[in-house]
Every structure is written in structure tokens, then in C-alpha cells.
PDB file of C-alpha atoms in Angstrom:
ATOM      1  CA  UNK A 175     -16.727   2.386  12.946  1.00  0.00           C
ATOM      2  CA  UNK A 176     -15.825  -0.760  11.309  1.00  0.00           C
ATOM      3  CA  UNK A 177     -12.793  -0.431   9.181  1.00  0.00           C
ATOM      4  CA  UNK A 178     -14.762  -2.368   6.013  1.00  0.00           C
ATOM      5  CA  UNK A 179     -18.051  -0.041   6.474  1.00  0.00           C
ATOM      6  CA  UNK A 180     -17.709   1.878   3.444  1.00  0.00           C
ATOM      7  CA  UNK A 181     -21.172   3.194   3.558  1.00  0.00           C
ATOM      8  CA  UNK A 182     -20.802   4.579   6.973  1.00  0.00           C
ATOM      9  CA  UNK A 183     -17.481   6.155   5.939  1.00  0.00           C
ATOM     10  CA  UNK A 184     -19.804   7.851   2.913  1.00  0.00           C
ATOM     11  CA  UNK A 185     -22.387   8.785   5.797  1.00  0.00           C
ATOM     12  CA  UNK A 186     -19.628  10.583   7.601  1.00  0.00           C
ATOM     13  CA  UNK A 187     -18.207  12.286   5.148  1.00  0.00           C
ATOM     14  CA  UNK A 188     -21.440  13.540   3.323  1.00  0.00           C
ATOM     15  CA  UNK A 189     -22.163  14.950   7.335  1.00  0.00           C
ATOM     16  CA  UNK A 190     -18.832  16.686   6.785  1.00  0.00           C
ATOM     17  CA  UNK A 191     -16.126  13.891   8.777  1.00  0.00           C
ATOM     18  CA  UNK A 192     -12.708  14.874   7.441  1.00  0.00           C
ATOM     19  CA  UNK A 193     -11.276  11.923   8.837  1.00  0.00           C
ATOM     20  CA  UNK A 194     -13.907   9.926   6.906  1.00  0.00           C
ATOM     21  CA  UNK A 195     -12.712  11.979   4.081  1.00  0.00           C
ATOM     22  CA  UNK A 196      -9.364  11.002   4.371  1.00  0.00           C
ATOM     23  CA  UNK A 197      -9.998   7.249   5.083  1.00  0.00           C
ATOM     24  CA  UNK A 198     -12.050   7.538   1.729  1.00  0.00           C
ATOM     25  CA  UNK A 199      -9.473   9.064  -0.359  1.00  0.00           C
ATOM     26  CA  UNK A 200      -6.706   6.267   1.370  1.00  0.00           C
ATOM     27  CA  UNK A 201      -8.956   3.320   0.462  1.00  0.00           C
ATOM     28  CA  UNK A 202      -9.912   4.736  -2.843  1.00  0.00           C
ATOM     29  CA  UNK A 203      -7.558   7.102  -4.456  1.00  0.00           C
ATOM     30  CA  UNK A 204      -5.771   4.209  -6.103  1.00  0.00           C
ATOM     31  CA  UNK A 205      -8.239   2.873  -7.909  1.00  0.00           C
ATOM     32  CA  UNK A 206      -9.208   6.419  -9.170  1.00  0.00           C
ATOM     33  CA  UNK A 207      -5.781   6.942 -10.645  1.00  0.00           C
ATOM     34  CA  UNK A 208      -5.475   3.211 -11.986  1.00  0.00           C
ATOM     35  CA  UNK A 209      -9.022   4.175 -14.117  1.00  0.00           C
ATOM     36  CA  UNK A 210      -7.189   7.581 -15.181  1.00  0.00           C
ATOM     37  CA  UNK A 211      -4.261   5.870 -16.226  1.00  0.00           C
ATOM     38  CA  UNK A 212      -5.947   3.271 -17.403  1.00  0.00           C
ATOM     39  CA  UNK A 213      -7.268   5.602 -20.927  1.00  0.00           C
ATOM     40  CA  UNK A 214      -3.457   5.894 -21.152  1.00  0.00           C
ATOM     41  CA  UNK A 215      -3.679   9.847 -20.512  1.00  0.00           C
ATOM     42  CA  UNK A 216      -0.309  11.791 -19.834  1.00  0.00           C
ATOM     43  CA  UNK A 217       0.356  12.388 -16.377  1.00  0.00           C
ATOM     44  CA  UNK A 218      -1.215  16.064 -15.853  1.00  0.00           C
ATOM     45  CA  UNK A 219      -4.707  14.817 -17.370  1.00  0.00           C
ATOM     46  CA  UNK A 220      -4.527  11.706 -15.425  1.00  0.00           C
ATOM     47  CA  UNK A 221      -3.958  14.366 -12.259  1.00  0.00           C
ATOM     48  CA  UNK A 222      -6.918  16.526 -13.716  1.00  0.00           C
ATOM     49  CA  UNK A 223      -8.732  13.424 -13.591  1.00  0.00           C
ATOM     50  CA  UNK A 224      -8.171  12.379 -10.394  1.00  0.00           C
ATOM     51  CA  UNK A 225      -8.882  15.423  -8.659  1.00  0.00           C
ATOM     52  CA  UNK A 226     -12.110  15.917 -10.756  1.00  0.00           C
ATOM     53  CA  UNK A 227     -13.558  12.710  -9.472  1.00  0.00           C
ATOM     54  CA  UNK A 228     -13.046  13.614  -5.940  1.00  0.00           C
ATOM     55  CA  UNK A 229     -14.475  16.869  -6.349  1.00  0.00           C
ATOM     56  CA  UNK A 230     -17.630  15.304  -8.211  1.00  0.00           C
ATOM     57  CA  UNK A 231     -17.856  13.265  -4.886  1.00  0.00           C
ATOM     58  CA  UNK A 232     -18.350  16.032  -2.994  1.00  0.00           C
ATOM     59  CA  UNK A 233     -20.777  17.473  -5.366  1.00  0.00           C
ATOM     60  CA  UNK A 234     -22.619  13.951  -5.214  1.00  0.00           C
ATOM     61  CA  UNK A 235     -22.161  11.993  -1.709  1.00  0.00           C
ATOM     62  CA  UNK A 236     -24.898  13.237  -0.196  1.00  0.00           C
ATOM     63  CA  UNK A 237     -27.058  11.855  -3.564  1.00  0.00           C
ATOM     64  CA  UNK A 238     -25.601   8.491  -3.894  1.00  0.00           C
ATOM     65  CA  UNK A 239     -28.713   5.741  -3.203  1.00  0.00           C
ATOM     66  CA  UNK A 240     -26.324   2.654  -2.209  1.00  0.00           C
ATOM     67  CA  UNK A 241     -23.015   4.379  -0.146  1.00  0.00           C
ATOM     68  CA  UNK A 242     -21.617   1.420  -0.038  1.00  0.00           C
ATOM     69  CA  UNK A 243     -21.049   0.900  -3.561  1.00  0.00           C
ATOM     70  CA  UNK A 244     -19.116   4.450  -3.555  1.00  0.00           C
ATOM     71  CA  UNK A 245     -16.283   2.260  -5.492  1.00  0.00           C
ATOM     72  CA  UNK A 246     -18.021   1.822  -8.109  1.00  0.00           C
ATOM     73  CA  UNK A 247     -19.427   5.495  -8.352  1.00  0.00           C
ATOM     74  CA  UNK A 248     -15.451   6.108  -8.329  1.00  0.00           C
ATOM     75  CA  UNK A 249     -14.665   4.384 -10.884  1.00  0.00           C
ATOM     76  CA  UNK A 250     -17.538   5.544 -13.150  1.00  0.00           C
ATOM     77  CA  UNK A 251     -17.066   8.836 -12.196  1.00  0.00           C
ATOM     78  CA  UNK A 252     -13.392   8.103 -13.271  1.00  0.00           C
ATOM     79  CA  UNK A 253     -14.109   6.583 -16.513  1.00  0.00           C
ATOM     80  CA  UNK A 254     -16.521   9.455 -17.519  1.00  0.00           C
ATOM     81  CA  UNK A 255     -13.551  12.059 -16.864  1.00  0.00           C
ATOM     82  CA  UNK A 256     -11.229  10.411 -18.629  1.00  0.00           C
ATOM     83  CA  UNK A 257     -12.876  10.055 -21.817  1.00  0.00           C
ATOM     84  CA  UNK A 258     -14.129  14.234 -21.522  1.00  0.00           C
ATOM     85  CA  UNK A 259     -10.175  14.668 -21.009  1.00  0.00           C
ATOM     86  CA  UNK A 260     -10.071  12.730 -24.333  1.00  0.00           C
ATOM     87  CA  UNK A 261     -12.494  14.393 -26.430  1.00  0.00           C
ATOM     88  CA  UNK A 262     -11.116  17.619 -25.430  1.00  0.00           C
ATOM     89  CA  UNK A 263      -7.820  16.761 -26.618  1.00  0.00           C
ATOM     90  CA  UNK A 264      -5.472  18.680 -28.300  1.00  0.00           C
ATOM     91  CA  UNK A 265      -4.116  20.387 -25.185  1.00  0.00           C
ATOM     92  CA  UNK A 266      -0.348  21.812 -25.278  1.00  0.00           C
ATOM     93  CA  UNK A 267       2.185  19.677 -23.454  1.00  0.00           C
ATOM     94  CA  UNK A 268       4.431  21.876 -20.784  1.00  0.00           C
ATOM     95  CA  UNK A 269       8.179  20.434 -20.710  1.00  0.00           C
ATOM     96  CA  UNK A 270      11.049  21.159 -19.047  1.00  0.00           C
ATOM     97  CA  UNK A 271      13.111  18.992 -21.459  1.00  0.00           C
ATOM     98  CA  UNK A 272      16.003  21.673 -22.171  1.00  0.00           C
ATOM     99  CA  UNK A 273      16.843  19.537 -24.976  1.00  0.00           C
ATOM    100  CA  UNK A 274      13.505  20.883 -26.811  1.00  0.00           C
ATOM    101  CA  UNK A 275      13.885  24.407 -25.207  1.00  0.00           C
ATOM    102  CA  UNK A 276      17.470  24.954 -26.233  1.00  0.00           C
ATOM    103  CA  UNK A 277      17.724  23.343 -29.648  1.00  0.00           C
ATOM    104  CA  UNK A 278      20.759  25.922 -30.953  1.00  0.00           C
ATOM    105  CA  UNK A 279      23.189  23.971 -29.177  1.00  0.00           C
ATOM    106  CA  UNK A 280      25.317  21.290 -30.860  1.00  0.00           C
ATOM    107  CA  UNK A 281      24.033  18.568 -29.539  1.00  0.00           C
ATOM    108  CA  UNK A 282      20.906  18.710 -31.631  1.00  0.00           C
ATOM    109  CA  UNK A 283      22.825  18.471 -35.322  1.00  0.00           C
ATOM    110  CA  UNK A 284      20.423  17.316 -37.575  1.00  0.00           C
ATOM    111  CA  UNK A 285      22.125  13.591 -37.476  1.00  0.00           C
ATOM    112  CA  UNK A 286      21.269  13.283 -33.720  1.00  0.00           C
ATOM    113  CA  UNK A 287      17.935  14.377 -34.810  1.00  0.00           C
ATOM    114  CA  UNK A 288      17.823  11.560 -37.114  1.00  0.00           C
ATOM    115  CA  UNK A 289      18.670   9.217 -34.868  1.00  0.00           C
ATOM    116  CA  UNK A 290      16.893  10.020 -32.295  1.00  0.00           C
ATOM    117  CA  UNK A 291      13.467  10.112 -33.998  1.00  0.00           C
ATOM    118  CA  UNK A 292      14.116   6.430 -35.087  1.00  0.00           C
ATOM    119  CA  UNK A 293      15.007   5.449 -31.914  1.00  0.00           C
ATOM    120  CA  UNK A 294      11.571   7.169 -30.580  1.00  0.00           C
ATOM    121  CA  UNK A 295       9.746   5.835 -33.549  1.00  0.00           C
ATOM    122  CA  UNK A 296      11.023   2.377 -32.252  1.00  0.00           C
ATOM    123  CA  UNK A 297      10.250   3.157 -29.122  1.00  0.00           C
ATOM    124  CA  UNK A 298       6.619   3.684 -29.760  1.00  0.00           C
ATOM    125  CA  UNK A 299       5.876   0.658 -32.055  1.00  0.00           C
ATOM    126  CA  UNK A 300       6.847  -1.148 -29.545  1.00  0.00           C
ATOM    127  CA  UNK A 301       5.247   0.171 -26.931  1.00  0.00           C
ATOM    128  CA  UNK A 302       1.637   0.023 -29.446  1.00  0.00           C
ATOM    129  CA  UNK A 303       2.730  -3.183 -29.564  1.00  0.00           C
ATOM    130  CA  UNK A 304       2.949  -4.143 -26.038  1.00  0.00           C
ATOM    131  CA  UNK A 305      -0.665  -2.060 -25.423  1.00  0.00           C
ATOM    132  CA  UNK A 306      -2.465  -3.877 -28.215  1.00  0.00           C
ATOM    133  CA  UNK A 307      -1.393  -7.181 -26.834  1.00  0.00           C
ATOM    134  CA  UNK A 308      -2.933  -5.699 -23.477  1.00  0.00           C
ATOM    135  CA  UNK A 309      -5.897  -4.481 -25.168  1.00  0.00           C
ATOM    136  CA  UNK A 310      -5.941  -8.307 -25.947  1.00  0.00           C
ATOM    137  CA  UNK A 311      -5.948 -10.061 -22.691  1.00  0.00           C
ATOM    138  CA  UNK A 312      -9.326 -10.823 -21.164  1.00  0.00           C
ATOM    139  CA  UNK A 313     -10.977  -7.786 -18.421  1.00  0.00           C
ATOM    140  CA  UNK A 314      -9.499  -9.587 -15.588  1.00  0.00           C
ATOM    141  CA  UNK A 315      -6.293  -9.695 -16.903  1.00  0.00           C
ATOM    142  CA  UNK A 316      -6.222  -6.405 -17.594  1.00  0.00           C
ATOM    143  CA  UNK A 317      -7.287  -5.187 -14.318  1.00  0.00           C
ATOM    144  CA  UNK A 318      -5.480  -6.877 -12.062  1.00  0.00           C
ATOM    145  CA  UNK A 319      -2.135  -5.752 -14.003  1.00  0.00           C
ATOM    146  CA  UNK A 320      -3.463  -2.053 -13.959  1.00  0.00           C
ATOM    147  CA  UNK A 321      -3.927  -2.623  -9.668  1.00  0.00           C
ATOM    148  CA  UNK A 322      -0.486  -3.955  -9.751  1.00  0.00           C
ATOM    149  CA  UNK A 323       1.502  -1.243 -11.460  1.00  0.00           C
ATOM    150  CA  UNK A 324      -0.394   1.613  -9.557  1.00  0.00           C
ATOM    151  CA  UNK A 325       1.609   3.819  -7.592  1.00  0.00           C
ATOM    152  CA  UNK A 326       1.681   3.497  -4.687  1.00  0.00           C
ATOM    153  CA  UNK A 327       0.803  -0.158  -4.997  1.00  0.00           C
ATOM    154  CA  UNK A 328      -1.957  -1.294  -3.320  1.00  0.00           C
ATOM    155  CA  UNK A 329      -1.691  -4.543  -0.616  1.00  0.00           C
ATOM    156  CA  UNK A 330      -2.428  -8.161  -2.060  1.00  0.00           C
ATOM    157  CA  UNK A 331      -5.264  -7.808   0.260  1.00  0.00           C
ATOM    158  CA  UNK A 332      -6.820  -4.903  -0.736  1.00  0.00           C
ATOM    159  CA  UNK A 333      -6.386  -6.164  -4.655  1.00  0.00           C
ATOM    160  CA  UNK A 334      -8.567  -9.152  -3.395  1.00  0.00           C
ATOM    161  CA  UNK A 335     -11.189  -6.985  -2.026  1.00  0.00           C
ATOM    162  CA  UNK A 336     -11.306  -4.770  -5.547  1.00  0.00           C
ATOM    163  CA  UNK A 337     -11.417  -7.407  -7.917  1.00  0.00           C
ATOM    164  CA  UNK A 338     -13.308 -10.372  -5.735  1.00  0.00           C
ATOM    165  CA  UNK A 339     -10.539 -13.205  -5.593  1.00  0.00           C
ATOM    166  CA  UNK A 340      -8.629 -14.961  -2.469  1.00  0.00           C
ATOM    167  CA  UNK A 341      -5.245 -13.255  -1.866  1.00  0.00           C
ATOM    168  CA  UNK A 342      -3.466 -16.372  -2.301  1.00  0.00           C
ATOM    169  CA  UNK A 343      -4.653 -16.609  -5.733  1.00  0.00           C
ATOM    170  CA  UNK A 344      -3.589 -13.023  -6.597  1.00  0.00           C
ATOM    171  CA  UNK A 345       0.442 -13.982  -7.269  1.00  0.00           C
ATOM    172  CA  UNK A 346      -0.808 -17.482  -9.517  1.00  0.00           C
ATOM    173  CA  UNK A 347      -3.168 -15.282 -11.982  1.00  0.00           C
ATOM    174  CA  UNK A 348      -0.449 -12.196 -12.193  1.00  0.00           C
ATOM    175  CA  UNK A 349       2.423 -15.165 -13.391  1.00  0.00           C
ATOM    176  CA  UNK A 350      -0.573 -16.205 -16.410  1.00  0.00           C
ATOM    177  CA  UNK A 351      -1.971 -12.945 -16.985  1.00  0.00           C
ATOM    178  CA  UNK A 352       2.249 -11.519 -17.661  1.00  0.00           C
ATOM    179  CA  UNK A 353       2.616 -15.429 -19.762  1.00  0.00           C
ATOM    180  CA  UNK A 354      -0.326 -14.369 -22.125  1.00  0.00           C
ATOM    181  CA  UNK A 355       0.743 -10.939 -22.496  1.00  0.00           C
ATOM    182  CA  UNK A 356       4.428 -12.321 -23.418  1.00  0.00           C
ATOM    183  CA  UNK A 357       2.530 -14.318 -25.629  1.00  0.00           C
ATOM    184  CA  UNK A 358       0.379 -11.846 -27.197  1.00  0.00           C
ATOM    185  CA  UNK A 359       3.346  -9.398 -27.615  1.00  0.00           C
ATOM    186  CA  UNK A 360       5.443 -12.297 -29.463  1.00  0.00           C
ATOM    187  CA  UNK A 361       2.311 -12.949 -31.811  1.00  0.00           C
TER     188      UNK A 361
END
């Protein structure tokens, strides 16, 4: 099998090939998580997410009309999880901060309090600050800086494949998409 035949690896792994499978979820999985991530969710939901999309692949592969495209399926699928995640909202958030299980100890006087919920309050204007300017930047922009803060990153060369550009172009647009986001945030 050729290592680009995406609708063959589909093929397989609608017939039940765990190594297609695998090779699927390797080629893929990062783009699933960069969707999830990309409707800012907290890291759990993003999970949630992720894993629902793969199982709605298995529910689906053996119904998708163009294999090939399964990318794109992916990152629909992705999308459309995401925003139920959303609209569900108002889940409880587990921590084991022991700052926020403990809060009898002295360390939590009501003037570290204080200053710690400016310092948070800073925190997040300037991070809606930095996301607005984001929100800002044209598609493109956007996407290739969401492919290049995944985790684990994905290869210059599999970027190029994703979004449709020559690799050696990849490192030229990243240095003007970051200059118009400085700019945007400095606005």
C-alpha cells in the first residue's frame, strides 16, 4: 500500500485492518486535536472530543462516499463535537490544585486572594486580547499557527500536505502570520 493512499487505508480499516487503523489515527489524530483545541475547550473536553470523532469513524467508515477525503470528514466530525461540547456547557471542572482544596491554610489570607485575582484578571485580558487579535488574522493564518502549536507537532511536510503549500514556504508565512498577530495584539 502506498504510504499517501488514504482511501485504501479507509478501505482497510472499514474491512477491520488494525494496522490501517493505527496508520489512520498517526496521520490524522493531530489534526483532530488541533480542531478540538481550536474552539478553545479545556483539556478534558478537547480529550472527549477527540476520542468522540474517532469513535464516530468507526460508526461511519464503512458509509463515507469519497475515502479519500476522510480528512476532511475528521475535521467536520471534529468541529461538530466541539461545538455539542459547547452547548452543553456548564460542566464541573476536576482539580487537583491543593491551593483550592485546602484554602484554611495561611497562605490563602484574604490579601493573597486579592492579589492573586488581579493578577488572574490580568492574566485573562490579556490572553482575550491575544485570541481576538487571532480571531483577526485571515483562515490561513490561523490554521497554520493552530498546526504549529499542536502537540506533538506535526513535520513541515505533513503541514504542507494539510493546508496545500510547498514546505519551503511553510517557515516564510509562519514569520508574517506571528508579525500580524504582534501587530494585531499591539492595536
Amino acid at each position: 500500500m502506498e504510504p499517501d493512499d488514504t482511501g485504501a487505508l479507509v478501505t482497510a480499516a472499514a474491512h477491520g485492518d488494525r494496522t490501517a487503523w493505527s496508520a489512520l489515527v498517526d496521520r490524522f489524530g493531530r489534526l483532530v486535536w488541533a480542531v478540538a483545541r481550536a474552539h478553545q475547550l479545556e483539556r478534558a473536553d478537547a480529550e472527549e472530543v477527540y476520542q468522540m470523532t474517532w469513535l464516530r469513524l468507526t460508526e461511519h467508515i464503512d458509509r463515507l462516499k469519497q475515502p479519500e477525503r476522510v480528512a476532511a470528514w475528521l475535521a467536520t466530525t471534529a468541529r461538530n463535537e466541539s461545538l455539542m461540547v459547547i452547548r452543553a456547557g456548564g460542566r464541573l471542572t476536576v482539580t487537583s490544585d491543593p491551593w483550592l482544596l485546602d484554602r484554611g491554610t495561611e497562605e490563602s489570607s484574604p490579601e493573597r486572594a486579592l492579589l492573586d485575582a488581579e493578577e488572574a484578571a490580568d492574566d485573562a485580558r490579556r490572553i482575550r486580547r491575544v485570541w481576538a487579535a487571532f480571531d483577526r488574522l485571515p483562515d490561513r493564518c490561523q490554521q497554520l499557527l493552530r498546526l504549529l502549536v499542536t502537540t506533538p507537532r506535526p513535520s513541515y511536510a505533513e503541514i504542507g500536505e494539510l493546508l496545500g503549500i510547498p514546505v519551503g514556504s511553510i517557515g516564510p508565512n509562519r514569520a508574517r502570520c506571528l508579525d500580524r498577530l504582534r501587530a494585531q495584539v499591539a492595536a
